[in-house]
Amino acid sequence: MASIAVCPGSFDPVTYGHLDIITRASKVFDTVVVAVLNNQSKNPLFTVQERLDLLKEVTKDLKNVEVDYFNGLLIDYATEKKANAIVRGLRAVSDFEYELQIASMNRKINEDVETFFIMTNNKYSFLSSSIVREIAKYNGPVTDLVPCAVEKALKDKFGYPRD
Ligand code: PNS
Protein backbone atom coordinates (compact mmCIF):
# COMPACT_ATOMS: atom_id res chain seq x y z
CA MET A 1 0.00 0.00 0.00
CA ALA A 2 1.34 3.45 -0.93
CA SER A 3 2.05 5.71 2.01
CA ILE A 4 0.33 9.08 1.94
CA ALA A 5 1.21 11.72 4.53
CA VAL A 6 -0.59 14.97 5.16
CA CYS A 7 1.66 17.79 6.34
CA PRO A 8 -0.81 20.38 7.74
CA GLY A 9 -0.30 23.93 8.91
CA SER A 10 -1.13 27.58 8.55
CA PHE A 11 1.98 28.32 6.45
CA ASP A 12 1.48 32.07 6.84
CA PRO A 13 4.01 32.16 5.22
CA VAL A 14 6.01 28.98 4.50
CA THR A 15 9.52 29.18 6.04
CA TYR A 16 12.76 27.26 5.57
CA GLY A 17 11.76 25.34 8.71
CA HIS A 18 8.59 24.09 7.02
CA LEU A 19 10.45 23.34 3.81
CA ASP A 20 13.00 21.26 5.72
CA ILE A 21 10.23 19.16 7.28
CA ILE A 22 8.38 18.78 3.94
CA THR A 23 11.60 17.75 2.15
CA ARG A 24 12.52 15.18 4.78
CA ALA A 25 8.96 13.79 4.83
CA SER A 26 9.07 13.46 1.03
CA LYS A 27 12.00 11.05 1.39
CA VAL A 28 10.04 8.77 3.72
CA PHE A 29 6.49 8.77 2.33
CA ASP A 30 5.38 7.97 -1.23
CA THR A 31 3.21 11.10 -1.37
CA VAL A 32 3.20 14.16 0.87
CA VAL A 33 0.17 16.43 0.76
CA VAL A 34 1.00 19.83 2.19
CA ALA A 35 -2.36 21.10 3.46
CA VAL A 36 -3.07 24.72 4.33
CA LEU A 37 -5.75 25.26 6.96
CA ASN A 38 -8.39 27.66 5.64
CA ASN A 39 -9.12 29.16 9.05
CA GLN A 40 -11.62 32.02 8.96
CA SER A 41 -11.21 32.85 12.64
CA LYS A 42 -7.50 33.70 12.39
CA ASN A 43 -6.47 36.92 10.73
CA PRO A 44 -3.80 35.72 8.30
CA LEU A 45 -1.30 37.95 6.51
CA PHE A 46 -1.54 35.95 3.29
CA THR A 47 -4.75 34.65 1.71
CA VAL A 48 -5.10 30.90 1.30
CA GLN A 49 -4.51 31.31 -2.45
CA GLU A 50 -1.30 33.29 -1.84
CA ARG A 51 -0.07 30.66 0.64
CA LEU A 52 -0.88 27.87 -1.82
CA ASP A 53 0.95 29.67 -4.63
CA LEU A 54 4.05 30.20 -2.47
CA LEU A 55 4.02 26.58 -1.30
CA LYS A 56 3.69 25.34 -4.90
CA GLU A 57 6.60 27.54 -5.95
CA VAL A 58 8.96 26.43 -3.17
CA THR A 59 8.12 22.71 -3.47
CA LYS A 60 8.10 22.54 -7.28
CA ASP A 61 11.23 20.35 -7.39
CA LEU A 62 9.78 17.80 -4.95
CA LYS A 63 7.93 15.52 -7.35
CA ASN A 64 5.95 13.55 -4.75
CA VAL A 65 4.69 16.66 -2.94
CA GLU A 66 1.20 18.07 -3.58
CA VAL A 67 -0.22 21.30 -2.22
CA ASP A 68 -3.84 21.66 -1.14
CA TYR A 69 -6.03 23.34 1.47
CA PHE A 70 -8.66 22.11 3.90
CA ASN A 71 -11.53 23.36 6.01
CA GLY A 72 -12.74 21.83 9.25
CA LEU A 73 -11.05 18.97 11.03
CA LEU A 74 -7.62 17.79 9.93
CA ILE A 75 -8.48 14.15 10.62
CA ASP A 76 -11.53 14.33 8.32
CA TYR A 77 -9.35 15.79 5.58
CA ALA A 78 -6.66 13.12 6.11
CA THR A 79 -9.31 10.39 5.94
CA GLU A 80 -10.79 11.87 2.76
CA LYS A 81 -7.30 11.93 1.18
CA LYS A 82 -6.84 8.26 2.19
CA ALA A 83 -3.73 9.31 4.10
CA ASN A 84 -2.20 6.92 6.58
CA ALA A 85 -0.02 9.54 8.24
CA ILE A 86 0.05 13.10 9.52
CA VAL A 87 3.47 14.72 9.74
CA ARG A 88 4.31 17.61 12.02
CA GLY A 89 7.61 19.30 12.82
CA LEU A 90 8.62 19.50 16.47
CA ARG A 91 10.87 22.40 17.43
CA ALA A 92 11.12 22.44 21.19
CA VAL A 93 9.56 21.13 24.38
CA SER A 94 7.13 24.05 24.17
CA ASP A 95 5.60 22.52 21.02
CA PHE A 96 5.18 19.13 22.64
CA GLU A 97 2.11 19.53 24.83
CA TYR A 98 -0.01 21.10 22.08
CA GLU A 99 1.10 18.54 19.52
CA LEU A 100 0.49 15.64 21.90
CA GLN A 101 -3.04 16.89 22.56
CA ILE A 102 -3.88 17.22 18.86
CA ALA A 103 -2.24 13.92 17.89
CA SER A 104 -4.05 12.08 20.69
CA MET A 105 -7.40 13.56 19.74
CA ASN A 106 -6.88 12.80 16.05
CA ARG A 107 -5.97 9.21 16.90
CA LYS A 108 -9.08 8.87 19.07
CA ILE A 109 -11.22 9.92 16.10
CA ASN A 110 -9.43 7.74 13.56
CA GLU A 111 -6.75 5.33 14.78
CA ASP A 112 -5.82 4.34 11.23
CA VAL A 113 -4.06 7.67 10.71
CA GLU A 114 -0.78 7.78 12.63
CA THR A 115 0.91 11.07 13.54
CA PHE A 116 4.66 11.27 12.98
CA PHE A 117 6.92 14.01 14.32
CA ILE A 118 10.08 15.14 12.61
CA MET A 119 12.57 16.97 14.82
CA THR A 120 13.30 20.37 13.35
CA ASN A 121 16.81 21.00 12.13
CA ASN A 122 18.68 22.88 14.91
CA LYS A 123 19.29 25.85 12.66
CA TYR A 124 15.53 26.41 12.38
CA SER A 125 14.55 25.66 15.98
CA PHE A 126 13.92 29.37 16.69
CA LEU A 127 12.00 29.94 13.47
CA SER A 128 8.26 30.50 13.14
CA SER A 129 5.96 32.19 10.63
CA SER A 130 4.92 34.73 13.27
CA ILE A 131 8.56 35.75 13.90
CA VAL A 132 9.08 36.09 10.14
CA ARG A 133 5.96 38.28 9.82
CA GLU A 134 7.17 40.46 12.67
CA ILE A 135 10.64 40.96 11.19
CA ALA A 136 9.32 41.53 7.66
CA LYS A 137 6.80 44.09 8.90
CA TYR A 138 9.72 46.37 9.82
CA ASN A 139 11.75 45.42 6.73
CA GLY A 140 14.21 43.39 8.81
CA PRO A 141 16.38 40.65 7.27
CA VAL A 142 14.49 37.44 6.41
CA THR A 143 16.79 36.10 3.67
CA ASP A 144 18.04 33.22 5.85
CA LEU A 145 14.56 32.41 7.12
CA VAL A 146 12.35 32.08 4.05
CA PRO A 147 12.79 31.16 0.35
CA CYS A 148 13.34 34.01 -2.11
CA ALA A 149 9.76 33.95 -3.45
CA VAL A 150 8.42 34.36 0.08
CA GLU A 151 10.81 37.21 0.83
CA LYS A 152 9.53 39.03 -2.27
CA ALA A 153 5.91 38.37 -1.31
CA LEU A 154 6.57 39.76 2.19
CA LYS A 155 8.12 42.92 0.77
CA ASP A 156 5.14 43.38 -1.56
CA LYS A 157 2.70 42.77 1.27
CA PHE A 158 4.31 45.37 3.54
CA GLY A 159 4.96 47.83 0.71
CA TYR A 160 8.77 47.72 0.69
CA PRO A 161 10.79 47.80 -2.54
CA ARG A 162 12.13 44.41 -3.71
CA ASP A 163 15.83 45.56 -3.63
O1 PNS B 1 0.85 25.79 11.50
P1 PNS B 1 -0.06 25.59 12.67
O2 PNS B 1 -0.94 26.81 12.86
O3 PNS B 1 0.66 25.19 13.92
O4 PNS B 1 -1.05 24.36 12.27
C1 PNS B 1 -2.05 23.93 13.16
C2 PNS B 1 -3.00 22.94 12.49
C3 PNS B 1 -3.52 23.50 11.19
C4 PNS B 1 -2.26 21.66 12.19
C5 PNS B 1 -4.15 22.65 13.49
O5 PNS B 1 -4.66 23.86 13.96
C6 PNS B 1 -5.29 21.85 12.86
O6 PNS B 1 -5.14 20.70 12.55
N1 PNS B 1 -6.43 22.51 12.69
C7 PNS B 1 -7.60 21.94 12.06
C8 PNS B 1 -8.72 21.70 13.07
C9 PNS B 1 -8.42 20.45 13.84
O7 PNS B 1 -8.45 19.37 13.30
N2 PNS B 1 -8.09 20.63 15.13
C10 PNS B 1 -7.66 19.56 16.00
C11 PNS B 1 -8.82 18.98 16.72
S1 PNS B 1 -8.21 17.90 17.90
GROMACS .gro file of N, CA and C in nm, residues 4-160:
model
  471
    4ILE      N    1   0.072   0.769   0.222
    4ILE     CA    2   0.033   0.908   0.194
    4ILE      C    3   0.035   0.984   0.326
    5ALA      N    4   0.114   1.092   0.330
    5ALA     CA    5   0.121   1.172   0.453
    5ALA      C    6   0.066   1.311   0.427
    6VAL      N    7  -0.013   1.359   0.521
    6VAL     CA    8  -0.059   1.497   0.516
    6VAL      C    9   0.031   1.579   0.609
    7CYS      N   10   0.081   1.690   0.555
    7CYS     CA   11   0.166   1.779   0.634
    7CYS      C   12   0.086   1.911   0.651
    8PRO      N   13   0.011   1.924   0.761
    8PRO     CA   14  -0.081   2.038   0.774
    8PRO      C   15  -0.017   2.158   0.841
    9GLY      N   16  -0.077   2.275   0.820
    9GLY     CA   17  -0.030   2.393   0.891
    9GLY      C   18  -0.097   2.518   0.839
   10SER      N   19  -0.060   2.630   0.901
   10SER     CA   20  -0.113   2.758   0.855
   10SER      C   21  -0.027   2.813   0.742
   11PHE      N   22   0.103   2.789   0.749
   11PHE     CA   23   0.198   2.832   0.645
   11PHE      C   24   0.177   2.979   0.607
   12ASP      N   25   0.178   3.064   0.707
   12ASP     CA   26   0.148   3.207   0.684
   12ASP      C   27   0.267   3.295   0.721
   13PRO      N   28   0.377   3.290   0.645
   13PRO     CA   29   0.401   3.216   0.522
   13PRO      C   30   0.488   3.093   0.549
   14VAL      N   31   0.510   3.012   0.442
   14VAL     CA   32   0.601   2.898   0.450
   14VAL      C   33   0.743   2.949   0.477
   15THR      N   34   0.814   2.881   0.569
   15THR     CA   35   0.952   2.918   0.604
   15THR      C   36   1.047   2.806   0.565
   16TYR      N   37   1.177   2.832   0.581
   16TYR     CA   38   1.276   2.726   0.557
   16TYR      C   39   1.257   2.610   0.656
   17GLY      N   40   1.204   2.641   0.773
   17GLY     CA   41   1.176   2.534   0.871
   17GLY      C   42   1.071   2.439   0.818
   18HIS      N   43   0.963   2.494   0.764
   18HIS     CA   44   0.859   2.409   0.702
   18HIS      C   45   0.917   2.328   0.586
   19LEU      N   46   0.993   2.399   0.502
   19LEU     CA   47   1.045   2.334   0.381
   19LEU      C   48   1.137   2.217   0.417
   20ASP      N   49   1.212   2.234   0.524
   20ASP     CA   50   1.300   2.126   0.572
   20ASP      C   51   1.218   2.004   0.612
   21ILE      N   52   1.108   2.027   0.684
   21ILE     CA   53   1.023   1.916   0.728
   21ILE      C   54   0.957   1.850   0.606
   22ILE      N   55   0.905   1.932   0.513
   22ILE     CA   56   0.838   1.878   0.394
   22ILE      C   57   0.936   1.793   0.311
   23THR      N   58   1.059   1.846   0.294
   23THR     CA   59   1.160   1.775   0.215
   23THR      C   60   1.195   1.641   0.279
   24ARG      N   61   1.215   1.643   0.410
   24ARG     CA   62   1.252   1.518   0.478
   24ARG      C   63   1.135   1.418   0.474
   25ALA      N   64   1.013   1.469   0.489
   25ALA     CA   65   0.896   1.379   0.483
   25ALA      C   66   0.885   1.317   0.343
   26SER      N   67   0.921   1.395   0.241
   26SER     CA   68   0.907   1.346   0.103
   26SER      C   69   1.003   1.231   0.073
   27LYS      N   70   1.106   1.215   0.158
   27LYS     CA   71   1.200   1.105   0.139
   27LYS      C   72   1.152   0.977   0.207
   28VAL      N   73   1.052   0.992   0.294
   28VAL     CA   74   1.004   0.877   0.372
   28VAL      C   75   0.870   0.823   0.320
   29PHE      N   76   0.783   0.917   0.276
   29PHE     CA   77   0.649   0.877   0.233
   29PHE      C   78   0.640   0.883   0.080
   30ASP      N   79   0.553   0.798   0.024
   30ASP     CA   80   0.538   0.797  -0.123
   30ASP      C   81   0.482   0.930  -0.172
   31THR      N   82   0.381   0.981  -0.101
   31THR     CA   83   0.321   1.110  -0.137
   31THR      C   84   0.307   1.195  -0.011
   32VAL      N   85   0.341   1.322  -0.024
   32VAL     CA   86   0.320   1.416   0.087
   32VAL      C   87   0.224   1.523   0.039
   33VAL      N   88   0.114   1.537   0.110
   33VAL     CA   89   0.017   1.643   0.076
   33VAL      C   90   0.034   1.755   0.179
   34VAL      N   91   0.086   1.867   0.131
   34VAL     CA   92   0.100   1.983   0.219
   34VAL      C   93  -0.036   2.053   0.220
   35ALA      N   94  -0.097   2.062   0.339
   35ALA     CA   95  -0.236   2.110   0.346
   35ALA      C   96  -0.246   2.237   0.431
   36VAL      N   97  -0.293   2.342   0.366
   36VAL     CA   98  -0.307   2.472   0.433
   36VAL      C   99  -0.445   2.479   0.499
   37LEU      N  100  -0.446   2.510   0.627
   37LEU     CA  101  -0.575   2.526   0.696
   37LEU      C  102  -0.639   2.659   0.654
   38ASN      N  103  -0.762   2.647   0.603
   38ASN     CA  104  -0.839   2.766   0.564
   38ASN      C  105  -0.919   2.808   0.688
   39ASN      N  106  -0.854   2.883   0.775
   39ASN     CA  107  -0.912   2.916   0.905
   39ASN      C  108  -0.966   3.059   0.905
   40GLN      N  109  -1.100   3.069   0.904
   40GLN     CA  110  -1.162   3.202   0.896
   40GLN      C  111  -1.141   3.282   1.024
   41SER      N  112  -1.125   3.213   1.136
   41SER     CA  113  -1.121   3.285   1.264
   41SER      C  114  -0.987   3.355   1.287
   42LYS      N  115  -0.878   3.301   1.227
   42LYS     CA  116  -0.750   3.370   1.239
   42LYS      C  117  -0.749   3.489   1.143
   43ASN      N  118  -0.656   3.579   1.163
   43ASN     CA  119  -0.647   3.692   1.073
   43ASN      C  120  -0.514   3.683   0.999
   44PRO      N  121  -0.509   3.600   0.894
   44PRO     CA  122  -0.380   3.572   0.830
   44PRO      C  123  -0.326   3.690   0.750
   45LEU      N  124  -0.193   3.692   0.735
   45LEU     CA  125  -0.130   3.795   0.651
   45LEU      C  126  -0.155   3.763   0.504
   46PHE      N  127  -0.136   3.636   0.468
   46PHE     CA  128  -0.154   3.595   0.329
   46PHE      C  129  -0.287   3.520   0.313
   47THR      N  130  -0.353   3.541   0.200
   47THR     CA  131  -0.475   3.465   0.171
   47THR      C  132  -0.438   3.318   0.150
   48VAL      N  133  -0.537   3.232   0.154
   48VAL     CA  134  -0.510   3.090   0.130
   48VAL      C  135  -0.448   3.072  -0.009
   49GLN      N  136  -0.503   3.144  -0.108
   49GLN     CA  137  -0.451   3.131  -0.245
   49GLN      C  138  -0.304   3.174  -0.252
   50GLU      N  139  -0.270   3.283  -0.184
   50GLU     CA  140  -0.130   3.329  -0.184
   50GLU      C  141  -0.040   3.224  -0.117
   51ARG      N  142  -0.087   3.167  -0.006
   51ARG     CA  143  -0.007   3.066   0.064
   51ARG      C  144   0.011   2.941  -0.022
   52LEU      N  145  -0.097   2.903  -0.093
   52LEU     CA  146  -0.088   2.787  -0.182
   52LEU      C  147   0.013   2.814  -0.294
   53ASP      N  148   0.004   2.933  -0.352
   53ASP     CA  149   0.095   2.967  -0.463
   53ASP      C  150   0.241   2.963  -0.416
   54LEU      N  151   0.267   3.019  -0.298
   54LEU     CA  152   0.405   3.020  -0.247
   54LEU      C  153   0.452   2.877  -0.218
   55LEU      N  154   0.364   2.797  -0.160
   55LEU     CA  155   0.402   2.658  -0.130
   55LEU      C  156   0.431   2.581  -0.259
   56LYS      N  157   0.347   2.604  -0.362
   56LYS     CA  158   0.369   2.534  -0.490
   56LYS      C  159   0.504   2.574  -0.549
   57GLU      N  160   0.534   2.703  -0.541
   57GLU     CA  161   0.660   2.754  -0.595
   57GLU      C  162   0.780   2.690  -0.523
   58VAL      N  163   0.777   2.688  -0.391
   58VAL     CA  164   0.896   2.643  -0.317
   58VAL      C  165   0.909   2.490  -0.311
   59THR      N  166   0.803   2.418  -0.347
   59THR     CA  167   0.812   2.271  -0.347
   59THR      C  168   0.812   2.213  -0.489
   60LYS      N  169   0.828   2.301  -0.589
   60LYS     CA  170   0.810   2.254  -0.728
   60LYS      C  171   0.910   2.145  -0.769
   61ASP      N  172   1.025   2.138  -0.704
   61ASP     CA  173   1.123   2.035  -0.739
   61ASP      C  174   1.100   1.904  -0.664
   62LEU      N  175   1.007   1.902  -0.572
   62LEU     CA  176   0.978   1.780  -0.495
   62LEU      C  177   0.861   1.709  -0.563
   63LYS      N  178   0.892   1.609  -0.644
   63LYS     CA  179   0.793   1.552  -0.735
   63LYS      C  180   0.679   1.477  -0.665
   64ASN      N  181   0.702   1.429  -0.544
   64ASN     CA  182   0.595   1.355  -0.475
   64ASN      C  183   0.523   1.442  -0.372
   65VAL      N  184   0.537   1.574  -0.386
   65VAL     CA  185   0.469   1.666  -0.294
   65VAL      C  186   0.356   1.738  -0.367
   66GLU      N  187   0.236   1.733  -0.306
   66GLU     CA  188   0.120   1.807  -0.358
   66GLU      C  189   0.085   1.917  -0.259
   67VAL      N  190   0.019   2.021  -0.309
   67VAL     CA  191  -0.022   2.130  -0.222
   67VAL      C  192  -0.173   2.147  -0.233
   68ASP      N  193  -0.238   2.159  -0.117
   68ASP     CA  194  -0.384   2.166  -0.114
   68ASP      C  195  -0.426   2.248   0.009
   69TYR      N  196  -0.556   2.267   0.025
   69TYR     CA  197  -0.603   2.334   0.147
   69TYR      C  198  -0.719   2.252   0.204
   70PHE      N  199  -0.752   2.280   0.331
   70PHE     CA  200  -0.866   2.211   0.390
   70PHE      C  201  -0.941   2.303   0.484
   71ASN      N  202  -1.069   2.268   0.503
   71ASN     CA  203  -1.153   2.336   0.601
   71ASN      C  204  -1.189   2.233   0.708
   72GLY      N  205  -1.224   2.276   0.823
   72GLY     CA  206  -1.274   2.183   0.925
   72GLY      C  207  -1.164   2.103   0.992
   73LEU      N  208  -1.198   1.979   1.027
   73LEU     CA  209  -1.105   1.897   1.103
   73LEU      C  210  -0.998   1.834   1.015
   74LEU      N  211  -0.875   1.839   1.064
   74LEU     CA  212  -0.762   1.779   0.993
   74LEU      C  213  -0.784   1.629   0.972
   75ILE      N  214  -0.835   1.561   1.073
   75ILE     CA  215  -0.848   1.415   1.062
   75ILE      C  216  -0.951   1.377   0.955
   76ASP      N  217  -1.054   1.460   0.938
   76ASP     CA  218  -1.153   1.433   0.832
   76ASP      C  219  -1.087   1.450   0.695
   77TYR      N  220  -1.004   1.555   0.685
   77TYR     CA  221  -0.935   1.579   0.558
   77TYR      C  222  -0.838   1.464   0.528
   78ALA      N  223  -0.763   1.421   0.629
   78ALA     CA  224  -0.666   1.312   0.611
   78ALA      C  225  -0.739   1.184   0.568
   79THR      N  226  -0.853   1.159   0.628
   79THR     CA  227  -0.931   1.039   0.594
   79THR      C  228  -0.980   1.047   0.449
   80GLU      N  229  -1.030   1.165   0.413
   80GLU     CA  230  -1.079   1.187   0.276
   80GLU      C  231  -0.967   1.168   0.172
   81LYS      N  232  -0.844   1.208   0.209
   81LYS     CA  233  -0.730   1.193   0.118
   81LYS      C  234  -0.672   1.052   0.120
   82LYS      N  235  -0.732   0.964   0.200
   82LYS     CA  236  -0.684   0.826   0.219
   82LYS      C  237  -0.540   0.825   0.272
   83ALA      N  238  -0.507   0.923   0.352
   83ALA     CA  239  -0.373   0.931   0.410
   83ALA      C  240  -0.361   0.834   0.526
   84ASN      N  241  -0.241   0.774   0.540
   84ASN     CA  242  -0.220   0.692   0.658
   84ASN      C  243  -0.132   0.761   0.761
   85ALA      N  244  -0.089   0.883   0.730
   85ALA     CA  245  -0.002   0.954   0.824
   85ALA      C  246  -0.027   1.104   0.822
   86ILE      N  247   0.000   1.164   0.938
   86ILE     CA  248   0.005   1.310   0.952
   86ILE      C  249   0.147   1.340   0.997
   87VAL      N  250   0.210   1.437   0.935
   87VAL     CA  251   0.347   1.472   0.974
   87VAL      C  252   0.350   1.614   1.028
   88ARG      N  253   0.414   1.628   1.144
   88ARG     CA  254   0.431   1.761   1.202
   88ARG      C  255   0.578   1.778   1.242
   89GLY      N  256   0.626   1.899   1.234
   89GLY     CA  257   0.761   1.930   1.282
   89GLY      C  258   0.754   1.962   1.430
   90LEU      N  259   0.857   1.922   1.503
   90LEU     CA  260   0.862   1.950   1.647
   90LEU      C  261   0.989   2.030   1.674
   91ARG      N  262   0.971   2.154   1.722
   91ARG     CA  263   1.087   2.240   1.743
   91ARG      C  264   1.146   2.226   1.883
   92ALA      N  265   1.061   2.238   1.981
   92ALA     CA  266   1.112   2.244   2.119
   92ALA      C  267   1.010   2.183   2.212
   93VAL      N  268   1.047   2.172   2.339
   93VAL     CA  269   0.956   2.113   2.438
   93VAL      C  270   0.825   2.191   2.440
   94SER      N  271   0.834   2.320   2.414
   94SER     CA  272   0.713   2.405   2.417
   94SER      C  273   0.610   2.362   2.313
   95ASP      N  274   0.654   2.301   2.204
   95ASP     CA  275   0.560   2.252   2.102
   95ASP      C  276   0.490   2.124   2.148
   96PHE      N  277   0.556   2.051   2.240
   96PHE     CA  278   0.518   1.913   2.264
   96PHE      C  279   0.376   1.895   2.316
   97GLU      N  280   0.340   1.974   2.417
   97GLU     CA  281   0.211   1.953   2.483
   97GLU      C  282   0.094   1.972   2.386
   98TYR      N  283   0.103   2.079   2.308
   98TYR     CA  284  -0.001   2.110   2.208
   98TYR      C  285  -0.009   1.999   2.104
   99GLU      N  286   0.107   1.957   2.056
   99GLU     CA  287   0.110   1.854   1.952
   99GLU      C  288   0.059   1.721   2.005
  100LEU      N  289   0.095   1.690   2.130
  100LEU     CA  290   0.049   1.564   2.190
  100LEU      C  291  -0.103   1.563   2.201
  101GLN      N  292  -0.158   1.676   2.241
  101GLN     CA  293  -0.304   1.689   2.256
  101GLN      C  294  -0.374   1.666   2.122
  102ILE      N  295  -0.325   1.734   2.018
  102ILE     CA  296  -0.388   1.722   1.886
  102ILE      C  297  -0.372   1.580   1.830
  103ALA      N  298  -0.249   1.527   1.843
  103ALA     CA  299  -0.224   1.392   1.789
  103ALA      C  300  -0.311   1.289   1.862
  104SER      N  301  -0.325   1.304   1.992
  104SER     CA  302  -0.405   1.208   2.069
  104SER      C  303  -0.551   1.216   2.029
  105MET      N  304  -0.600   1.337   2.011
  105MET     CA  305  -0.740   1.356   1.974
  105MET      C  306  -0.765   1.302   1.832
  106ASN      N  307  -0.673   1.330   1.742
  106ASN     CA  308  -0.688   1.280   1.605
  106ASN      C  309  -0.689   1.128   1.603
  107ARG      N  310  -0.605   1.068   1.685
  107ARG     CA  311  -0.597   0.921   1.690
  107ARG      C  312  -0.724   0.863   1.750
  108LYS      N  313  -0.783   0.934   1.846
  108LYS     CA  314  -0.908   0.887   1.907
  108LYS      C  315  -1.020   0.884   1.801
  109ILE      N  316  -1.018   0.985   1.714
  109ILE     CA  317  -1.122   0.992   1.610
  109ILE      C  318  -1.098   0.888   1.500
  110ASN      N  319  -0.974   0.874   1.459
  110ASN     CA  320  -0.943   0.774   1.356
  110ASN      C  321  -0.805   0.714   1.382
  111GLU      N  322  -0.804   0.592   1.438
  111GLU     CA  323  -0.675   0.533   1.478
  111GLU      C  324  -0.598   0.475   1.360
  112ASP      N  325  -0.655   0.482   1.241
  112ASP     CA  326  -0.582   0.434   1.123
  112ASP      C  327  -0.485   0.539   1.069
  113VAL      N  328  -0.497   0.661   1.116
  113VAL     CA  329  -0.406   0.767   1.071
  113VAL      C  330  -0.308   0.795   1.185
  114GLU      N  331  -0.182   0.763   1.159
  114GLU     CA  332  -0.078   0.778   1.263
  114GLU      C  333  -0.010   0.914   1.249
  115THR      N  334   0.018   0.980   1.361
  115THR     CA  335   0.091   1.107   1.354
  115THR      C  336   0.240   1.082   1.376
  116PHE      N  337   0.320   1.137   1.288
  116PHE     CA  338   0.466   1.127   1.298
  116PHE      C  339   0.524   1.267   1.321
  117PHE      N  340   0.625   1.273   1.408
  117PHE     CA  341   0.692   1.401   1.432
  117PHE      C  342   0.834   1.395   1.378
  118ILE      N  343   0.871   1.501   1.309
  118ILE     CA  344   1.008   1.514   1.261
  118ILE      C  345   1.073   1.627   1.341
  119MET      N  346   1.188   1.595   1.402
  119MET     CA  347   1.257   1.697   1.482
  119MET      C  348   1.314   1.804   1.388
  120THR      N  349   1.282   1.926   1.418
  120THR     CA  350   1.330   2.037   1.335
  120THR      C  351   1.482   2.044   1.338
  121ASN      N  352   1.538   2.074   1.223
  121ASN     CA  353   1.681   2.100   1.213
  121ASN      C  354   1.718   2.211   1.313
  122ASN      N  355   1.829   2.191   1.388
  122ASN     CA  356   1.868   2.288   1.491
  122ASN      C  357   1.871   2.431   1.440
  123LYS      N  358   1.914   2.447   1.315
  123LYS     CA  359   1.929   2.585   1.266
  123LYS      C  360   1.794   2.655   1.247
  124TYR      N  361   1.685   2.578   1.252
  124TYR     CA  362   1.553   2.641   1.238
  124TYR      C  363   1.470   2.631   1.367
  125SER      N  364   1.533   2.593   1.476
  125SER     CA  365   1.455   2.566   1.598
  125SER      C  366   1.393   2.694   1.655
  126PHE      N  367   1.444   2.809   1.619
  126PHE     CA  368   1.392   2.937   1.669
  126PHE      C  369   1.290   2.997   1.572
  127LEU      N  370   1.273   2.933   1.459
  127LEU     CA  371   1.200   2.994   1.347
  127LEU      C  372   1.050   2.966   1.351
  128SER      N  373   0.970   3.069   1.327
  128SER     CA  374   0.826   3.050   1.314
  128SER      C  375   0.773   3.152   1.214
  129SER      N  376   0.656   3.124   1.159
  129SER     CA  377   0.596   3.219   1.063
  129SER      C  378   0.567   3.352   1.133
  130SER      N  379   0.526   3.347   1.258
  130SER     CA  380   0.492   3.473   1.327
  130SER      C  381   0.616   3.560   1.347
  131ILE      N  382   0.732   3.498   1.377
  131ILE     CA  383   0.856   3.575   1.390
  131ILE      C  384   0.891   3.638   1.255
  132VAL      N  385   0.877   3.559   1.149
  132VAL     CA  386   0.908   3.609   1.014
  132VAL      C  387   0.818   3.729   0.981
  133ARG      N  388   0.689   3.717   1.010
  133ARG     CA  389   0.596   3.828   0.982
  133ARG      C  390   0.637   3.953   1.058
  134GLU      N  391   0.677   3.934   1.182
  134GLU     CA  392   0.717   4.046   1.267
  134GLU      C  393   0.841   4.116   1.211
  135ILE      N  394   0.940   4.038   1.173
  135ILE     CA  395   1.064   4.096   1.119
  135ILE      C  396   1.035   4.167   0.986
  136ALA      N  397   0.959   4.099   0.900
  136ALA     CA  398   0.932   4.153   0.766
  136ALA      C  399   0.850   4.282   0.772
  137LYS      N  400   0.764   4.289   0.873
  137LYS     CA  401   0.680   4.409   0.890
  137LYS      C  402   0.764   4.536   0.901
  138TYR      N  403   0.882   4.522   0.964
  138TYR     CA  404   0.972   4.637   0.982
  138TYR      C  405   1.090   4.631   0.885
  139ASN      N  406   1.074   4.556   0.778
  139ASN     CA  407   1.175   4.542   0.673
  139ASN      C  408   1.308   4.488   0.726
  140GLY      N  409   1.300   4.404   0.829
  140GLY     CA  410   1.421   4.339   0.881
  140GLY      C  411   1.465   4.225   0.789
  141PRO      N  412   1.583   4.167   0.818
  141PRO     CA  413   1.638   4.065   0.727
  141PRO      C  414   1.572   3.928   0.743
  142VAL      N  415   1.513   3.876   0.636
  142VAL     CA  416   1.449   3.744   0.641
  142VAL      C  417   1.510   3.647   0.539
  143THR      N  418   1.618   3.691   0.474
  143THR     CA  419   1.679   3.610   0.367
  143THR      C  420   1.714   3.469   0.413
  144ASP      N  421   1.763   3.455   0.536
  144ASP     CA  422   1.804   3.322   0.585
  144ASP      C  423   1.686   3.242   0.641
  145LEU      N  424   1.570   3.304   0.645
  145LEU     CA  425   1.456   3.241   0.712
  145LEU      C  426   1.351   3.186   0.617
  146VAL      N  427   1.339   3.248   0.500
  146VAL     CA  428   1.235   3.208   0.405
  146VAL      C  429   1.293   3.203   0.263
  147PRO      N  430   1.235   3.119   0.175
  147PRO     CA  431   1.279   3.116   0.035
  147PRO      C  432   1.257   3.253  -0.031
  148CYS      N  433   1.333   3.273  -0.140
  148CYS     CA  434   1.334   3.401  -0.211
  148CYS      C  435   1.193   3.449  -0.250
  149ALA      N  436   1.111   3.358  -0.301
  149ALA     CA  437   0.976   3.395  -0.345
  149ALA      C  438   0.894   3.449  -0.227
  150VAL      N  439   0.916   3.392  -0.111
  150VAL     CA  440   0.842   3.436   0.008
  150VAL      C  441   0.893   3.573   0.053
  151GLU      N  442   1.023   3.591   0.046
  151GLU     CA  443   1.081   3.721   0.083
  151GLU      C  444   1.021   3.831  -0.005
  152LYS      N  445   1.012   3.804  -0.135
  152LYS     CA  446   0.953   3.903  -0.227
  152LYS      C  447   0.807   3.929  -0.191
  153ALA      N  448   0.734   3.823  -0.164
  153ALA     CA  449   0.591   3.837  -0.131
  153ALA      C  450   0.574   3.919  -0.003
  154LEU      N  451   0.664   3.900   0.093
  154LEU     CA  452   0.657   3.976   0.219
  154LEU      C  453   0.682   4.125   0.193
  155LYS      N  454   0.782   4.153   0.109
  155LYS     CA  455   0.812   4.292   0.077
  155LYS      C  456   0.692   4.359   0.008
  156ASP      N  457   0.632   4.286  -0.086
  156ASP     CA  458   0.514   4.338  -0.156
  156ASP      C  459   0.401   4.364  -0.056
  157LYS      N  460   0.381   4.268   0.032
  157LYS     CA  461   0.270   4.277   0.127
  157LYS      C  462   0.285   4.399   0.218
  158PHE      N  463   0.408   4.425   0.262
  158PHE     CA  464   0.431   4.537   0.354
  158PHE      C  465   0.470   4.667   0.282
  159GLY      N  466   0.472   4.662   0.148
  159GLY     CA  467   0.496   4.783   0.071
  159GLY      C  468   0.640   4.831   0.067
  160TYR      N  469   0.735   4.736   0.081
  160TYR     CA  470   0.877   4.772   0.069
  160TYR      C  471   0.927   4.737  -0.071
   0.00000   0.00000   0.00000
